[in-house]
């Protein structure tokens, strides 16, 4: 038996193996990134950005983006008891360019994709984007997964 989780929140310890589970995250889905730690981080980042005047707020948003990217490198240290997504985790990235096709990446494989997940995709932090809620809706998952193009396969059937 197996389970496929679409848009699930972090709900198991990273120390618990779930070989029968496959989790799928659509783009900037907020629920898949939501945990006590990520909500705390979002709160702290928002407070820092709100300090200062107009220029301070603009610079705060840019410095927040940089610090969020750099902080992703230091996540998942040994002994960290934060919750994570169960099983094999795949991130589906919707694309506006290139014909609107989506790419899919396994993000907890321990290799290059894990580094990309920590630094570029920031799966452990809530990203404030226009799509954070729409990517969690069932229609968003269907639309994005329908556009996934797998290497070596073509639509010519």
PDB file of C-alpha atoms in Angstrom:
ATOM      1  CA  UNK A   1       0.000   0.000   0.000  1.00  0.00           C
ATOM      2  CA  UNK A   2       1.043   3.596  -0.502  1.00  0.00           C
ATOM      3  CA  UNK A   3      -0.176   7.141   0.065  1.00  0.00           C
ATOM      4  CA  UNK A   4       0.061  10.239  -2.097  1.00  0.00           C
ATOM      5  CA  UNK A   5      -0.212  13.528  -0.204  1.00  0.00           C
ATOM      6  CA  UNK A   6      -1.082  16.633  -2.183  1.00  0.00           C
ATOM      7  CA  UNK A   7      -0.624  19.933  -0.369  1.00  0.00           C
ATOM      8  CA  UNK A   8      -0.188  18.400   3.065  1.00  0.00           C
ATOM      9  CA  UNK A   9       1.350  20.347   5.955  1.00  0.00           C
ATOM     10  CA  UNK A  10       4.592  19.286   7.646  1.00  0.00           C
ATOM     11  CA  UNK A  11       3.291  16.590   9.992  1.00  0.00           C
ATOM     12  CA  UNK A  12       6.040  14.068  10.813  1.00  0.00           C
ATOM     13  CA  UNK A  13       9.460  14.276  12.395  1.00  0.00           C
ATOM     14  CA  UNK A  14      12.291  14.272   9.886  1.00  0.00           C
ATOM     15  CA  UNK A  15      13.654  11.273  11.820  1.00  0.00           C
ATOM     16  CA  UNK A  16      10.626   9.115  10.961  1.00  0.00           C
ATOM     17  CA  UNK A  17      11.029   7.342   7.614  1.00  0.00           C
ATOM     18  CA  UNK A  18       7.866   7.062   5.513  1.00  0.00           C
ATOM     19  CA  UNK A  19       8.917   5.016   2.464  1.00  0.00           C
ATOM     20  CA  UNK A  20       5.312   4.380   1.409  1.00  0.00           C
ATOM     21  CA  UNK A  21       4.379   8.101   1.218  1.00  0.00           C
ATOM     22  CA  UNK A  22       4.856  10.535  -1.659  1.00  0.00           C
ATOM     23  CA  UNK A  23       4.209  14.228  -0.947  1.00  0.00           C
ATOM     24  CA  UNK A  24       3.664  16.785  -3.691  1.00  0.00           C
ATOM     25  CA  UNK A  25       4.091  20.550  -3.205  1.00  0.00           C
ATOM     26  CA  UNK A  26       2.775  22.952  -5.839  1.00  0.00           C
ATOM     27  CA  UNK A  27       4.962  26.047  -6.258  1.00  0.00           C
ATOM     28  CA  UNK A  28       4.531  28.495  -3.363  1.00  0.00           C
ATOM     29  CA  UNK A  29       1.806  26.469  -1.562  1.00  0.00           C
ATOM     30  CA  UNK A  30       1.553  28.061   1.893  1.00  0.00           C
ATOM     31  CA  UNK A  31       0.103  25.019   3.701  1.00  0.00           C
ATOM     32  CA  UNK A  32       3.018  22.760   2.749  1.00  0.00           C
ATOM     33  CA  UNK A  33       5.378  25.294   4.297  1.00  0.00           C
ATOM     34  CA  UNK A  34       3.323  26.081   7.407  1.00  0.00           C
ATOM     35  CA  UNK A  35       4.778  25.102  10.764  1.00  0.00           C
ATOM     36  CA  UNK A  36       5.285  26.798  14.087  1.00  0.00           C
ATOM     37  CA  UNK A  37       8.863  27.656  13.123  1.00  0.00           C
ATOM     38  CA  UNK A  38       7.925  29.069   9.691  1.00  0.00           C
ATOM     39  CA  UNK A  39       5.102  31.183  11.185  1.00  0.00           C
ATOM     40  CA  UNK A  40       7.513  32.518  13.810  1.00  0.00           C
ATOM     41  CA  UNK A  41      10.035  33.325  11.100  1.00  0.00           C
ATOM     42  CA  UNK A  42       7.377  35.093   9.011  1.00  0.00           C
ATOM     43  CA  UNK A  43       6.303  37.133  12.034  1.00  0.00           C
ATOM     44  CA  UNK A  44       9.907  38.173  12.789  1.00  0.00           C
ATOM     45  CA  UNK A  45      10.601  39.054   9.146  1.00  0.00           C
ATOM     46  CA  UNK A  46       7.403  41.120   8.952  1.00  0.00           C
ATOM     47  CA  UNK A  47       8.281  43.062  12.127  1.00  0.00           C
ATOM     48  CA  UNK A  48      11.780  43.819  10.805  1.00  0.00           C
ATOM     49  CA  UNK A  49      10.385  45.008   7.460  1.00  0.00           C
ATOM     50  CA  UNK A  50       7.803  47.273   9.098  1.00  0.00           C
ATOM     51  CA  UNK A  51      10.448  49.246  11.022  1.00  0.00           C
ATOM     52  CA  UNK A  52      11.582  52.507   9.481  1.00  0.00           C
ATOM     53  CA  UNK A  53       9.978  54.800   6.949  1.00  0.00           C
ATOM     54  CA  UNK A  54       9.191  54.303   3.291  1.00  0.00           C
ATOM     55  CA  UNK A  55      12.834  53.732   2.291  1.00  0.00           C
ATOM     56  CA  UNK A  56      13.416  51.473   5.280  1.00  0.00           C
ATOM     57  CA  UNK A  57      10.456  49.309   4.299  1.00  0.00           C
ATOM     58  CA  UNK A  58      11.695  48.993   0.698  1.00  0.00           C
ATOM     59  CA  UNK A  59      15.216  48.081   1.812  1.00  0.00           C
ATOM     60  CA  UNK A  60      13.778  45.776   4.479  1.00  0.00           C
ATOM     61  CA  UNK A  61      11.946  43.712   1.870  1.00  0.00           C
ATOM     62  CA  UNK A  62      15.121  43.307  -0.222  1.00  0.00           C
ATOM     63  CA  UNK A  63      17.328  42.465   2.755  1.00  0.00           C
ATOM     64  CA  UNK A  64      14.648  40.013   3.939  1.00  0.00           C
ATOM     65  CA  UNK A  65      14.763  38.180   0.613  1.00  0.00           C
ATOM     66  CA  UNK A  66      18.551  37.920   0.798  1.00  0.00           C
ATOM     67  CA  UNK A  67      18.606  36.823   4.453  1.00  0.00           C
ATOM     68  CA  UNK A  68      15.872  34.241   3.801  1.00  0.00           C
ATOM     69  CA  UNK A  69      17.916  32.724   0.977  1.00  0.00           C
ATOM     70  CA  UNK A  70      21.127  32.642   3.009  1.00  0.00           C
ATOM     71  CA  UNK A  71      19.366  31.255   6.102  1.00  0.00           C
ATOM     72  CA  UNK A  72      18.064  28.321   4.051  1.00  0.00           C
ATOM     73  CA  UNK A  73      21.602  26.961   3.862  1.00  0.00           C
ATOM     74  CA  UNK A  74      21.827  26.491   7.637  1.00  0.00           C
ATOM     75  CA  UNK A  75      18.490  24.700   8.098  1.00  0.00           C
ATOM     76  CA  UNK A  76      18.053  21.040   9.024  1.00  0.00           C
ATOM     77  CA  UNK A  77      20.903  20.845  11.508  1.00  0.00           C
ATOM     78  CA  UNK A  78      21.404  17.659  13.493  1.00  0.00           C
ATOM     79  CA  UNK A  79      19.069  17.460  16.482  1.00  0.00           C
ATOM     80  CA  UNK A  80      16.502  19.763  14.932  1.00  0.00           C
ATOM     81  CA  UNK A  81      13.074  18.402  15.862  1.00  0.00           C
ATOM     82  CA  UNK A  82      11.018  20.419  13.373  1.00  0.00           C
ATOM     83  CA  UNK A  83       8.227  18.708  11.495  1.00  0.00           C
ATOM     84  CA  UNK A  84       8.655  17.936   7.822  1.00  0.00           C
ATOM     85  CA  UNK A  85       6.644  16.655   4.898  1.00  0.00           C
ATOM     86  CA  UNK A  86       6.266  12.869   4.928  1.00  0.00           C
ATOM     87  CA  UNK A  87       8.042  10.472   2.552  1.00  0.00           C
ATOM     88  CA  UNK A  88       9.540  11.351  -0.797  1.00  0.00           C
ATOM     89  CA  UNK A  89       8.815  15.013  -1.485  1.00  0.00           C
ATOM     90  CA  UNK A  90       8.364  16.423  -4.979  1.00  0.00           C
ATOM     91  CA  UNK A  91       8.113  20.124  -5.782  1.00  0.00           C
ATOM     92  CA  UNK A  92       6.189  21.015  -8.926  1.00  0.00           C
ATOM     93  CA  UNK A  93       7.234  24.417 -10.269  1.00  0.00           C
ATOM     94  CA  UNK A  94       4.694  26.072 -12.563  1.00  0.00           C
ATOM     95  CA  UNK A  95       6.270  28.094 -15.355  1.00  0.00           C
ATOM     96  CA  UNK A  96       4.874  31.025 -17.251  1.00  0.00           C
ATOM     97  CA  UNK A  97       7.603  30.906 -19.893  1.00  0.00           C
ATOM     98  CA  UNK A  98       8.534  28.034 -22.173  1.00  0.00           C
ATOM     99  CA  UNK A  99       5.009  27.139 -23.199  1.00  0.00           C
ATOM    100  CA  UNK A 100       3.733  27.168 -19.627  1.00  0.00           C
ATOM    101  CA  UNK A 101       5.056  23.683 -18.843  1.00  0.00           C
ATOM    102  CA  UNK A 102       5.794  22.718 -15.244  1.00  0.00           C
ATOM    103  CA  UNK A 103       8.941  21.104 -13.882  1.00  0.00           C
ATOM    104  CA  UNK A 104       9.028  18.513 -11.107  1.00  0.00           C
ATOM    105  CA  UNK A 105      11.911  17.964  -8.691  1.00  0.00           C
ATOM    106  CA  UNK A 106      12.503  15.481  -5.872  1.00  0.00           C
ATOM    107  CA  UNK A 107      13.691  17.736  -3.073  1.00  0.00           C
ATOM    108  CA  UNK A 108      14.723  15.371  -0.288  1.00  0.00           C
ATOM    109  CA  UNK A 109      17.039  13.133  -2.277  1.00  0.00           C
ATOM    110  CA  UNK A 110      20.146  14.228  -0.342  1.00  0.00           C
ATOM    111  CA  UNK A 111      21.866  15.614  -3.441  1.00  0.00           C
ATOM    112  CA  UNK A 112      21.802  18.707  -5.614  1.00  0.00           C
ATOM    113  CA  UNK A 113      18.016  19.038  -5.378  1.00  0.00           C
ATOM    114  CA  UNK A 114      18.191  19.224  -1.554  1.00  0.00           C
ATOM    115  CA  UNK A 115      20.533  22.199  -1.819  1.00  0.00           C
ATOM    116  CA  UNK A 116      18.218  23.840  -4.355  1.00  0.00           C
ATOM    117  CA  UNK A 117      15.261  23.226  -2.013  1.00  0.00           C
ATOM    118  CA  UNK A 118      17.036  24.917   0.884  1.00  0.00           C
ATOM    119  CA  UNK A 119      18.484  27.870  -1.018  1.00  0.00           C
ATOM    120  CA  UNK A 120      16.222  28.581  -3.988  1.00  0.00           C
ATOM    121  CA  UNK A 121      12.818  27.160  -3.131  1.00  0.00           C
ATOM    122  CA  UNK A 122      12.905  27.720   0.655  1.00  0.00           C
ATOM    123  CA  UNK A 123      10.467  24.926   1.445  1.00  0.00           C
ATOM    124  CA  UNK A 124      10.829  25.516   5.192  1.00  0.00           C
ATOM    125  CA  UNK A 125       9.780  29.196   5.002  1.00  0.00           C
ATOM    126  CA  UNK A 126       6.530  30.888   4.004  1.00  0.00           C
ATOM    127  CA  UNK A 127       7.060  32.944   0.872  1.00  0.00           C
ATOM    128  CA  UNK A 128       4.864  35.996   0.500  1.00  0.00           C
ATOM    129  CA  UNK A 129       3.741  35.791  -3.108  1.00  0.00           C
ATOM    130  CA  UNK A 130       0.573  36.351  -5.085  1.00  0.00           C
ATOM    131  CA  UNK A 131       0.225  32.615  -5.573  1.00  0.00           C
ATOM    132  CA  UNK A 132       0.688  31.304  -2.030  1.00  0.00           C
ATOM    133  CA  UNK A 133      -3.031  30.477  -1.617  1.00  0.00           C
ATOM    134  CA  UNK A 134      -3.929  29.702  -5.242  1.00  0.00           C
ATOM    135  CA  UNK A 135      -1.144  27.109  -5.403  1.00  0.00           C
ATOM    136  CA  UNK A 136      -2.808  25.246  -2.511  1.00  0.00           C
ATOM    137  CA  UNK A 137      -6.212  24.932  -4.198  1.00  0.00           C
ATOM    138  CA  UNK A 138      -7.103  21.642  -5.885  1.00  0.00           C
ATOM    139  CA  UNK A 139      -7.545  23.426  -9.233  1.00  0.00           C
ATOM    140  CA  UNK A 140      -4.011  24.824  -8.890  1.00  0.00           C
ATOM    141  CA  UNK A 141      -2.568  21.340  -8.335  1.00  0.00           C
ATOM    142  CA  UNK A 142      -4.527  19.888 -11.261  1.00  0.00           C
ATOM    143  CA  UNK A 143      -3.507  22.719 -13.607  1.00  0.00           C
ATOM    144  CA  UNK A 144       0.180  22.489 -12.637  1.00  0.00           C
ATOM    145  CA  UNK A 145       0.441  18.686 -12.639  1.00  0.00           C
ATOM    146  CA  UNK A 146      -1.321  18.576 -16.014  1.00  0.00           C
ATOM    147  CA  UNK A 147       1.508  20.658 -17.487  1.00  0.00           C
ATOM    148  CA  UNK A 148       4.406  18.567 -16.152  1.00  0.00           C
ATOM    149  CA  UNK A 149       6.681  17.455 -18.966  1.00  0.00           C
ATOM    150  CA  UNK A 150       8.782  14.433 -18.127  1.00  0.00           C
ATOM    151  CA  UNK A 151      12.157  14.063 -19.799  1.00  0.00           C
ATOM    152  CA  UNK A 152      12.130  11.366 -22.451  1.00  0.00           C
ATOM    153  CA  UNK A 153       8.371  11.488 -23.006  1.00  0.00           C
ATOM    154  CA  UNK A 154       6.483  13.376 -25.684  1.00  0.00           C
ATOM    155  CA  UNK A 155       2.839  14.253 -26.254  1.00  0.00           C
ATOM    156  CA  UNK A 156       2.916  12.686 -29.733  1.00  0.00           C
ATOM    157  CA  UNK A 157       0.730   9.616 -29.213  1.00  0.00           C
TER     158      UNK A 157
END
